[in-house]
Structure formats: structure tokens, C-alpha cells
XYZ file of C-alpha atoms in Angstrom:
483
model
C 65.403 109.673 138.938
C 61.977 110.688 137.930
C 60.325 113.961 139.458
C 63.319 113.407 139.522
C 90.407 117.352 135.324
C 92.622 115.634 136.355
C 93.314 116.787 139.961
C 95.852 116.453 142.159
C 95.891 113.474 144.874
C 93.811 114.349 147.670
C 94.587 114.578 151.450
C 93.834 112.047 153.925
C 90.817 113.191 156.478
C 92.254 114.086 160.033
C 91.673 111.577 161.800
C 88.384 111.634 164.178
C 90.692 112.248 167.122
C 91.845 115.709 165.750
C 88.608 117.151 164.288
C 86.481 117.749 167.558
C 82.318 117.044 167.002
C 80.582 120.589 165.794
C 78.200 119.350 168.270
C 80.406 118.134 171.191
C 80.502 121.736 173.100
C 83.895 122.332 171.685
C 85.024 124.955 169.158
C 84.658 123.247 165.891
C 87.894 123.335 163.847
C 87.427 122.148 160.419
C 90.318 120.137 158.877
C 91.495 123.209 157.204
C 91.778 126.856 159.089
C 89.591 128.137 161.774
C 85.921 128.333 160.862
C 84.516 131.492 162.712
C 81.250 130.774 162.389
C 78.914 128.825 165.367
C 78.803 124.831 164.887
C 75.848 123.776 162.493
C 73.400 122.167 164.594
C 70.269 120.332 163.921
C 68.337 123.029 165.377
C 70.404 125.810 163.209
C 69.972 123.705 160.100
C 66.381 123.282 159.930
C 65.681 126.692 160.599
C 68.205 127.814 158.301
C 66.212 125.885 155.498
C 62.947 126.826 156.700
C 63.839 130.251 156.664
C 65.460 130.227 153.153
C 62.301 128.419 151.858
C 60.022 131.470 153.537
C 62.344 133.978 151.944
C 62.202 133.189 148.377
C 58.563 133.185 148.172
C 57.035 130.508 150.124
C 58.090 127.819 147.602
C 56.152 125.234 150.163
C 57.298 122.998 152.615
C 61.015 121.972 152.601
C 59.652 118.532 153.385
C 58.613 116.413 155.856
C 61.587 116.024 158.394
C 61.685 112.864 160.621
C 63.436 112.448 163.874
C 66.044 110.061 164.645
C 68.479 109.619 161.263
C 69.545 106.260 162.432
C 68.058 103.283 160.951
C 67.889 100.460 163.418
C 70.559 97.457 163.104
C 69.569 94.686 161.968
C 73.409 93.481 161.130
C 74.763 90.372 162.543
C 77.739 90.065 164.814
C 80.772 90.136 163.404
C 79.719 92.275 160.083
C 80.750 95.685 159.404
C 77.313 98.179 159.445
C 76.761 99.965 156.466
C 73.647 102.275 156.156
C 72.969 103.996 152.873
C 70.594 106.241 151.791
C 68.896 107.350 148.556
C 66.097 109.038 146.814
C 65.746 106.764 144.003
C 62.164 105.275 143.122
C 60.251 104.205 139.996
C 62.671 102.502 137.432
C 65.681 104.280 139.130
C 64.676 102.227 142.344
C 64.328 99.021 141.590
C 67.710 98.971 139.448
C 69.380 100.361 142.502
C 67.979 97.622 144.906
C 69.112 94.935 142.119
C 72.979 96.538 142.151
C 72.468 96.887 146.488
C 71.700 92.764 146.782
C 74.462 92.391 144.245
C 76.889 93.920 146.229
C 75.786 92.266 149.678
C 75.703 88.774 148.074
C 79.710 89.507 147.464
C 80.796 91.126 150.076
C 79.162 88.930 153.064
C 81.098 90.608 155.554
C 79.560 93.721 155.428
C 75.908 93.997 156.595
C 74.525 96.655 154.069
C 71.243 98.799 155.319
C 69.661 100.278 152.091
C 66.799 103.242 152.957
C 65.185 104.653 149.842
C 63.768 108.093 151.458
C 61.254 110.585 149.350
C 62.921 112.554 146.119
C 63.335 116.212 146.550
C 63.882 118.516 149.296
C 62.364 115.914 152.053
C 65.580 113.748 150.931
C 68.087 116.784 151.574
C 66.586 118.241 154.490
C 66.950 114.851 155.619
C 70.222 114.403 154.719
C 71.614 117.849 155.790
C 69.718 117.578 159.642
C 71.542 113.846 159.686
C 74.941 115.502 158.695
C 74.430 118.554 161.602
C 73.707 115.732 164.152
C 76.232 114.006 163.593
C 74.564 110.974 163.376
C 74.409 110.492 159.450
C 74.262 106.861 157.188
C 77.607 106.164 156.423
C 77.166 106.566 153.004
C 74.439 108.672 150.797
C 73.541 109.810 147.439
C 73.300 113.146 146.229
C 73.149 115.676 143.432
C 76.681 116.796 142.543
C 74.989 120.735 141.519
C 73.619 120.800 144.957
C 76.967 120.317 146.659
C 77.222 123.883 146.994
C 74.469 124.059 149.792
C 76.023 121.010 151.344
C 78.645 122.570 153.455
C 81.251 120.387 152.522
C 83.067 120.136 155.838
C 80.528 120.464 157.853
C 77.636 118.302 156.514
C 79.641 116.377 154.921
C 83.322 114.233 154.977
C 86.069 113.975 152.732
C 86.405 110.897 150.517
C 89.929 109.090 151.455
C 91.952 109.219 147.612
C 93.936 106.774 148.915
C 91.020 103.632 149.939
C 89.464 104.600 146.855
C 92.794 103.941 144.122
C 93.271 100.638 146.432
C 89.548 99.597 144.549
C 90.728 100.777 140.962
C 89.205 104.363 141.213
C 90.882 106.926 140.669
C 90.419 110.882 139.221
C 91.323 110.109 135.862
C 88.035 107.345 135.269
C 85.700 110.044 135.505
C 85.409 113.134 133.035
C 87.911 115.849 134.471
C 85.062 118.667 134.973
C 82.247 116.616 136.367
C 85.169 114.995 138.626
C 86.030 118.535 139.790
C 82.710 119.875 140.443
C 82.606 117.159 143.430
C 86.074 118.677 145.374
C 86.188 121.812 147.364
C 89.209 123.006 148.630
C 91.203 120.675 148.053
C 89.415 117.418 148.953
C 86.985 115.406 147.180
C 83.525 115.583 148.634
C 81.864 114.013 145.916
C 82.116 110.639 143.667
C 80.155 110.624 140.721
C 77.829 107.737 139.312
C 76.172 109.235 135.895
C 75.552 112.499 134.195
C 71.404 112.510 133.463
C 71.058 115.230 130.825
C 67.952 116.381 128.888
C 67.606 114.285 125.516
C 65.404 113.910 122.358
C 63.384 111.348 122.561
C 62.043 110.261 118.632
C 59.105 108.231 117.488
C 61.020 106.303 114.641
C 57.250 105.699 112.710
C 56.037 108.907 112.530
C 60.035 110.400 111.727
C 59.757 107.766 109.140
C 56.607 109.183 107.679
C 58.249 112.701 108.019
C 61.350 112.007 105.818
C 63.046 112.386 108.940
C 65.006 109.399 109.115
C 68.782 108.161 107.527
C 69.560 104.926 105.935
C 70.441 103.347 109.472
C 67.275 103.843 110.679
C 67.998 106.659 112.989
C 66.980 110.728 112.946
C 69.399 112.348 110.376
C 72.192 114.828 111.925
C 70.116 117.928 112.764
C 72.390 121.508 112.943
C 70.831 124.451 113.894
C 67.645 125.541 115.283
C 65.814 126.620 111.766
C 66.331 122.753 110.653
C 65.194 121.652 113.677
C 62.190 123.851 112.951
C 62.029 122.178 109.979
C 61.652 118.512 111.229
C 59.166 119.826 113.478
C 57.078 121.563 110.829
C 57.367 118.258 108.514
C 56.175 116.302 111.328
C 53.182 118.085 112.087
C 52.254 117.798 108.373
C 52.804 113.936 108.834
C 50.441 113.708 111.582
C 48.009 116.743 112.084
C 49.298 117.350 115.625
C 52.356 119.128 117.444
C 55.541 117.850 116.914
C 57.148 117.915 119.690
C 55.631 117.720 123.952
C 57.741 118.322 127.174
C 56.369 119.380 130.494
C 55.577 123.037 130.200
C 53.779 123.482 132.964
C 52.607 122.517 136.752
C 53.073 122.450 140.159
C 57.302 122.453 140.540
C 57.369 122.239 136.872
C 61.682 121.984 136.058
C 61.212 120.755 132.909
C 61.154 124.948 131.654
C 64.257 125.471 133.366
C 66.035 122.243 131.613
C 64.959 123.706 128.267
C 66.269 127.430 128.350
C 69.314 125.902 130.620
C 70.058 123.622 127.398
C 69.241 126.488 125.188
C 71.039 129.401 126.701
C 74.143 126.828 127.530
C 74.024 126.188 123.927
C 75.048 130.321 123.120
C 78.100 130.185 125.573
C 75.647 132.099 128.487
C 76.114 131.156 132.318
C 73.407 131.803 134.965
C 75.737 132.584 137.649
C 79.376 133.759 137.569
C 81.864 131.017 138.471
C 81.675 130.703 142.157
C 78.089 131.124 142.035
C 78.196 134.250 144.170
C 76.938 136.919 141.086
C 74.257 137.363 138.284
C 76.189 136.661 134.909
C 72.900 136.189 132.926
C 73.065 137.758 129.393
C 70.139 139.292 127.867
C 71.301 138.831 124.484
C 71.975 135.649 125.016
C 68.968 134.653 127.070
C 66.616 136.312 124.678
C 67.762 134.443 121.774
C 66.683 130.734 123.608
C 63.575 132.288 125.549
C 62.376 133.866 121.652
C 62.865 130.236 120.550
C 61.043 128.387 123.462
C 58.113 130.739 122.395
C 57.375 130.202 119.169
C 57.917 126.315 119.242
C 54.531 126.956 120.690
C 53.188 130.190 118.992
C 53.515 128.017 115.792
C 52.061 124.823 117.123
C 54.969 123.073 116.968
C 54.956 121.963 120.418
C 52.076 121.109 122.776
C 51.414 124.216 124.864
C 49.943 123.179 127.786
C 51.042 119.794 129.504
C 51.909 119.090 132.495
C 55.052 116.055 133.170
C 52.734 113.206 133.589
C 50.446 114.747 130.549
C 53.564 115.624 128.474
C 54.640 111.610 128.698
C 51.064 110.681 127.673
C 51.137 112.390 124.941
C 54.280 111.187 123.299
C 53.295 108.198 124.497
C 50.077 107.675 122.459
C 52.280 107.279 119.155
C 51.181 110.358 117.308
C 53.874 112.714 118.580
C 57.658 112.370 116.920
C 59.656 114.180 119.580
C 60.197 114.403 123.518
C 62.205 116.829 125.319
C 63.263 115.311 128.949
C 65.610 113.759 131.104
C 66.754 110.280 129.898
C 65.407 108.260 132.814
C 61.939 107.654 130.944
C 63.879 105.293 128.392
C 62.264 102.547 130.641
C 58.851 104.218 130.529
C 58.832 103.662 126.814
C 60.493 100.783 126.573
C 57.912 99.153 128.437
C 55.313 100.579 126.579
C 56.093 99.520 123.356
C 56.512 102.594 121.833
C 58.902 102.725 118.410
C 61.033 105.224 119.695
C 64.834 105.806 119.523
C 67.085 109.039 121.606
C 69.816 111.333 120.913
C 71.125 114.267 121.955
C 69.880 117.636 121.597
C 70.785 119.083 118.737
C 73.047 122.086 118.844
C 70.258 124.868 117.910
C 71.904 127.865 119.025
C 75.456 127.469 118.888
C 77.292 124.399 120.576
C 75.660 120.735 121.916
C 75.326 122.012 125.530
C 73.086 120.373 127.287
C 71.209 121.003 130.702
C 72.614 118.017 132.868
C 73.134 116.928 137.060
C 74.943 114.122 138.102
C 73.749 111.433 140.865
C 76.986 110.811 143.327
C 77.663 109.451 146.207
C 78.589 111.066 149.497
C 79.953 110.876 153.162
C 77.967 112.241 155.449
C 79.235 113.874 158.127
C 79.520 111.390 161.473
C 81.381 112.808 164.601
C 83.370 109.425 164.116
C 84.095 108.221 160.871
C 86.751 105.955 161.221
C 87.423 102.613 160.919
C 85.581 99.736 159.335
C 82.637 100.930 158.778
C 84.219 104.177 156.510
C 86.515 101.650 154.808
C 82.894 99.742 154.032
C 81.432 102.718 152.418
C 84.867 103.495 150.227
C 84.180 99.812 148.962
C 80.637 100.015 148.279
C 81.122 103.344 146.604
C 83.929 101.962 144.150
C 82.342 99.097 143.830
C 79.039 100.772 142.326
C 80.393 102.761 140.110
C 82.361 99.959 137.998
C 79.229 98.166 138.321
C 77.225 101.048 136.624
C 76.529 99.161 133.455
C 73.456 98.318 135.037
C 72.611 101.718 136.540
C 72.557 102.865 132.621
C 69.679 100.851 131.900
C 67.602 103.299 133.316
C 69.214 105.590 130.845
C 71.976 107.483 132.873
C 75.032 108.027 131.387
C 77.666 106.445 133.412
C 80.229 108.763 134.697
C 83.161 105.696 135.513
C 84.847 106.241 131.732
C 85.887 102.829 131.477
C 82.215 101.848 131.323
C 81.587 103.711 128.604
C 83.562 101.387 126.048
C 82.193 98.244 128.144
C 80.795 96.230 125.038
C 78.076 94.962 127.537
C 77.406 99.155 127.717
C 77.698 99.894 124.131
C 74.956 96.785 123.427
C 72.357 98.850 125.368
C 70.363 100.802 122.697
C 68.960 102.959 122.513
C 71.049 104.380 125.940
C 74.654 104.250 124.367
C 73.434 106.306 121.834
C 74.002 109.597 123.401
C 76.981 108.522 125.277
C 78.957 111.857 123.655
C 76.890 114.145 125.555
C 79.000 113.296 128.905
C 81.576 116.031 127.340
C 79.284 118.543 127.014
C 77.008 118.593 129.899
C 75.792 122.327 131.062
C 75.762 121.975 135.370
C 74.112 124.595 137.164
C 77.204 126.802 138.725
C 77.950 126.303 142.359
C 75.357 127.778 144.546
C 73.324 127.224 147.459
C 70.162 127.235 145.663
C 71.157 125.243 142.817
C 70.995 121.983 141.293
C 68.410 119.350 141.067
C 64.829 119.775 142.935
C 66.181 122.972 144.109
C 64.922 126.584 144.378
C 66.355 127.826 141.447
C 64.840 125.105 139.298
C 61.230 125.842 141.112
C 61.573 129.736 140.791
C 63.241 130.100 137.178
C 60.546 127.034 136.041
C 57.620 128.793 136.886
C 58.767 132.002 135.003
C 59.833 130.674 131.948
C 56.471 128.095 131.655
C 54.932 131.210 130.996
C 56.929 131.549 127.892
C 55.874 128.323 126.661
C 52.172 128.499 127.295
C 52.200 132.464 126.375
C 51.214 133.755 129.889
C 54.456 136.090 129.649
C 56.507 137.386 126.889
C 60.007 136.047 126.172
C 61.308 140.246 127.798
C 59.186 139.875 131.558
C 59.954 136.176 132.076
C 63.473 137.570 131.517
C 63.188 140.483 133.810
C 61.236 138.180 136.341
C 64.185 135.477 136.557
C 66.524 138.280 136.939
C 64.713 139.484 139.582
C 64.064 136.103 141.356
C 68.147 134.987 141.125
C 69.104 138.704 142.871
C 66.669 137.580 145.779
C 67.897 133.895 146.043
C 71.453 135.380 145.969
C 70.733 137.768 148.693
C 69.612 134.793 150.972
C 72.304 133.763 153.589
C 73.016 129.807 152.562
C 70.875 128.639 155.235
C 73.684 125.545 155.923
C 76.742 128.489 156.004
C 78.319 127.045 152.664
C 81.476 125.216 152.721
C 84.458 125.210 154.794
């Protein structure tokens, strides 16, 4: 990634015949009711996001937007086209090209068209102006929190229940909450691949010269934030120097969001009420994590001011025992030769919550999807996700259960290690301006790096991220939400 239940059966798409284009000069009737509102153009979508992105504070650029969605064909006669597009690069990318000529060696038939496009909001302004033209890949990745300001049924299709169970996939693979965070009324918009929550990474020398280590060689259970203070403090005496570095600060710094998200998860708080429409923030609550976040600095425990790339250096030159981040570095270390180890965050302020998305894959909407080219990107989707023993390399958790007790998964160390944490991921709650390289994560990470290099107290970044959620819920979804 980098800078980076159960439910019931779902319904089979209308077919193309009955569901007239949004563009076609038509009323557009969605598969279920009558949607009032105008049909979402390419036109209407771009200045929809442009106009959100003015509104909350001129955030910058929603991203360069390119014309023409669709890749040219290259596929041979005879073989189905199937064009997919994602945002992965670094370590994330080159896994995902390894499982994409996988795939094409064994299915011959179908002539697959990979495009890795930037990370961030280039990638979903992208995606959502491909979707409103009707002209989209027939198969995409996305962030499962930002399905909210995806218009499911409008930028994007339905997945077809049935094609997928003919592969082996089915509801009751995948956790039953992250599985249900992909459907909207009634139909499943979403299939996810992994959960990516934030993690502790460990330098296993300098925890060994802390007393920080068990008998196995791994960090010894850790309950509760004042032993995690602890460990900190008796690392700093091992070494002279912080204990513990994440990103605190920089330009579209997230990495302060992930921590009080983790944190304030961790007390039973939610940002937003349930359907994402209302401030539910706590004070209490929210207090109790941001007062935490600030004295891990105030006391020196953790580096104040580092940027990502700076934050990764630091743990990086062997002096520093912990890391708070996502898990997709694992390869960054790994490669560096660092003696390091991961686990979960501890539970420091009530339960093991922690701040997670999920990568998943998507339909995106065509006028036309139909056919053999659909019933390509229900294989390729099934396919991937019982192949995502090697998509956890990168450190992902996969989100395909049955992978999780794959012996060839539970041989990967240190990344089966905090396999658990799948059951107690935090997702952002469904709204527009939520989820990964969104917004929220942009507005709320500004305000609470403050906290953590001591430009703001732990009461105005709290008053400032109230006030900065009211405004982003005030903004119109500039996509019109779902159907």
C-alpha cells in the first residue's frame, strides 16, 4: 500500500437490457426504486469532487485526471478482455504483478490488461469519472471505507453471488463485518482481499537489552497503556534515545489519524454515528487517547518530530525498539536487515481495537456489463483472493478465512503473527469523506500532529476536529451517495 456476517444470498444484477445507461439520455432507473436525482455524469462528477475538495479547505488538487478511461486492446482474437486497475506500487506492486502473470499463465483464455494508476485521490477520481462514463475497467481495486463516496449503483455494479459460489467464494470465507461493510442495500458491492491495520513493529535487540522480551523470543504480553509506558521508559534507558517513532508529521500526514483512531477505538468511541450521517465523537473518550498521544512525546518517549519517510529511518537505524504503522513496511525491514519482529497493538485503553481499511475489489460501473467479459472479472476476483497467501507477504492480513490456517500462511513470520487482529479491526464508519487517502484522514491528521509535536493541546486539537467533521458533514457527497 504505502503512502498508502453472514448475509443473506444476494440478488442477481438486472440484466443490461433493463437498467438503461445514466448517460444514454434516458431516465436512469437504478436496479432498485426510482432515483430522483439527475444521472451522474463525467462532467457532474468531477466538479462534484472539485468542489468538495474547495469546500473543506483547499486540501489540494483531487489529482491529476486523464481523459479516455479505456486502455487500448492489446488482446488477441478469440480471448475474453479483461482490464483491471489498481493503485498498488512499491512492495505492494510488484507482488500484485507476480499474482496478475500467475493468473494469466492459467487462465489463457482470458487476455488480462493490468494498469497500476497513482495511489490516492488521482486513483479515485479516476476511478469514479470512469464509473460516470460508463466506460470503466471491468474490474478495479478499492478501499472498502471509501465505498461510501462510491455511489454504489451508480459508480459502481453489483457483484453476481451466484458466479462467485460457482469459484468456492462465498459470504461465510470472509469475516462477517468486514464482509458487510462491502454490501449496500442489499447487494454486494464490494469483495474483500486483506484487512491492513496499524501494528507494532519491535526491534528484538534492543527489547532484548530492555528486559522486554519472553522465553520465545518475542515482546512479552503488554496490557494497558501504563505498562506500555513502561517498556517504553525501559527502552529509552537501554539506548539513550526515544522509544518509540511513527510519522507525526508532514504534508498529508495520516499516520496521526491511525493513532488516535486505534486509540479512541480502543475506549468503545466512534467518529461518526452508524450511517455516517452525524458527529458521535466523545470528549471523554477522545481526551483520554489525545492526553496519551501527548505525553508519549512530552516525556520523550517517542520521537516528536518525523515525518513518514524520517519516522522509517529512524527505526530503521537499529537504535529505536518500537514502530507504530501500517503493516505493509514488513518488506521494508525485511530487506534491510533489521532484527525486528510485529504484533498487534496492545490494548492501552480498553479493548485491542485497531485503526484498519481493507483493499477489495470492485465492478465498475459499464453501461453493459454482461457477458464474458463480467464472468472474467468474477473469476479473476475469486481467483485472487484464494491466492492471497502471496498478497500477505507484503504484510496484509488476508481477508479469505480459509487462508488464514493455510500452513504455507502460518510459515510466514513475522506476518502470521498478528493474524488475530482481523476480529478486531476499527473501519472508519460509512461516509463520503472517509476511508483511506481521504479527507477525513488529511483534515483530522493535521490537527491531531499538533498533539504529538506540541503545536496544540490535547482540548483545541479536539475542538478543531470537531469543528472540521461538522464542515465535511455539511458537504453534499459530491458523487450523490448510494442508490
Amino acid at each position: 500500500m504505502g503512502r498508502p456476517g453472514r448475509s443473506a444470498p444476494g440478488e442477481r444484477p438486472a440484466p443490461a437490457s433493463e437498467r438503461p445507461a445514466p448517460d444514454g439520455g434516458r431516465e436512469y432507473r437504478p436496479d432498485r426504486g426510482q432515483d430522483p436525482r439527475p444521472p451522474l455524469t463525467r462532467r457532474r462528477a468531477l466538479a462534484g469532487l472539485g468542489g468538495a475538495v474547495a469546500t473543506v479547505g483547499g486540501l489540494g488538487a483531487a489529482g491529476a485526471v486523464t481523459t479516455g478511461c479505456a486502455a487500448p486492446s492489446g488482446v488477441a482474437e478469440g480471448r475474453t478482455r479483461l482490464r483491471y486497475w489498481h493503485l498498488f506500487g512499491g512492495g505492494d506492486g510488484v507482488t500484485m504483478t507476480g499474482m496478475v502473470d500467475a493468473f494469466a499463465a492459467a487462465h489463457p483464455d482470458i487476455g488480462l490488461e493490468a494498469a497500476q494508476l497513482q495511489w490516492g485521490s488521482p486513483y479515485y477520481t479516476k476511478l469514479g469519472m470512469a464509473g460516470a462514463g460508463g466506460r470503466a475497467p471491468e474490474v478495479a481495486v478499492s478501499h472498502l471505507a471509501r465505498l461510501a463516496g462510491f455511489a454504489p449503483g451508480r459508480l459502481l455494479d453489483p457483484f453476481d453471488l451466484d458466479l462467485l459460489s460457482g469459484h468456492g467464494v462465498r459470504a461465510d470465507r470472509f469475516p462477517p463485518e468486514i464482509w458487510r461493510r462491502g454490501r449496500f442495500n442489499g447487494r454486494q458491492y464490494a469483495i474483500p482481499l486483506d484487512t491492513h491495520p496499524m501494528v507494532l513493529y519491535y526491534n528484538t535487540d534492543v527489547c532484548a537489552r530492555a528486559g522486554l522480551l519472553g522465553d520465545d523470543g518475542g515482546l512479552r504480553p503488554i496490557a494497558g497503556s501504563a505498562q506500555f509506558t513502561a517498556a517504553l521508559r525501559a527502552a529509552k534507558k537501554a539506548t539513550g534515545v526515544p522509544a518509540l517513532t511513527t510519522e507525526t508529521l508532514g504534508p498529508d500526514a495520516a499516520t496521526p489519524w491511525r493513532l488516535f483512531a486505534t486509540l479512541y477505538a480502543q475506549t468503545g468511541g466512534a467518529v461518526l454515528s452508524a450511517d455516517g450521517k452525524r458527529l458521535a465523537l466523545d470528549d471523554t473518550r477522545a481526551l483520554r487517547a489525545l492526553d496519551y498521544m501527548a505525553m508519549l512525546t512530552d516525556e520523550g518517549l517517542m520521537a516528536r518530530r518525523t515525518d513518514y519517510a524520517g519516522a522509517i529511518g529512524v527505526f530503521n537505524d537499529g537504535k529505536t525498539a518500537f514502530h507504530l504503522n501500517g503493516e505493509w513496511e514488513v518488506t521494508t525491514f525485511t530487506l534491510s536487515g533489521l532484527p525486528f519482529s510485529m504484533t498487534r497493538v496492545p490494548a492501552l485503553l480498553g479493548s485491542a481495537a485497531a485503526q484498519a481499511d481493507c483493499h477489495s475489489f470492485v465492478l465498475p460501473h459499464q453501461q453493459d456489463r454482461s457477458g464474458a467479459g463480467n464472468e472474467a472479472a468474477h473469476t479473476f476476483v475469486a481467483w485472487m483472493v484464494k491466492h492471497s497467501v502471496d498478497w500477505a507477504r507484503g504484510g496484509h492480513v488476508p481477508a479469505y478465512l480459509p487462508t488464514l490456517d493455510d500452513p504455507a500462511y502460518l510459515r510466514l513470520t513475522p506476518q502470521s503473527a498478528y493474524r488475530s487482529v482481523i476480529n478486531d479491526v476499527a473501519l472508519d464508519q460509512p461516509a463520503w469523506f472517509a476511508g483511506s487517502a481521504s479527507l477525513m484522514w488529511i483534515e483530522l491528521g493535521a490537527v491531531f500532529s499538533g498533539v504529538l509535536t506540541g503545536s496544540r493541546t490535547p482540548r483545541d486539537a479536539l475542538r478543531e476536529a470537531k469543528a472540521r467533521l461538522r464542515k465535511l458533514l455539511d458537504t453534499p457527497d459530491p458523487l450523490g451517495g448510494a442508490v
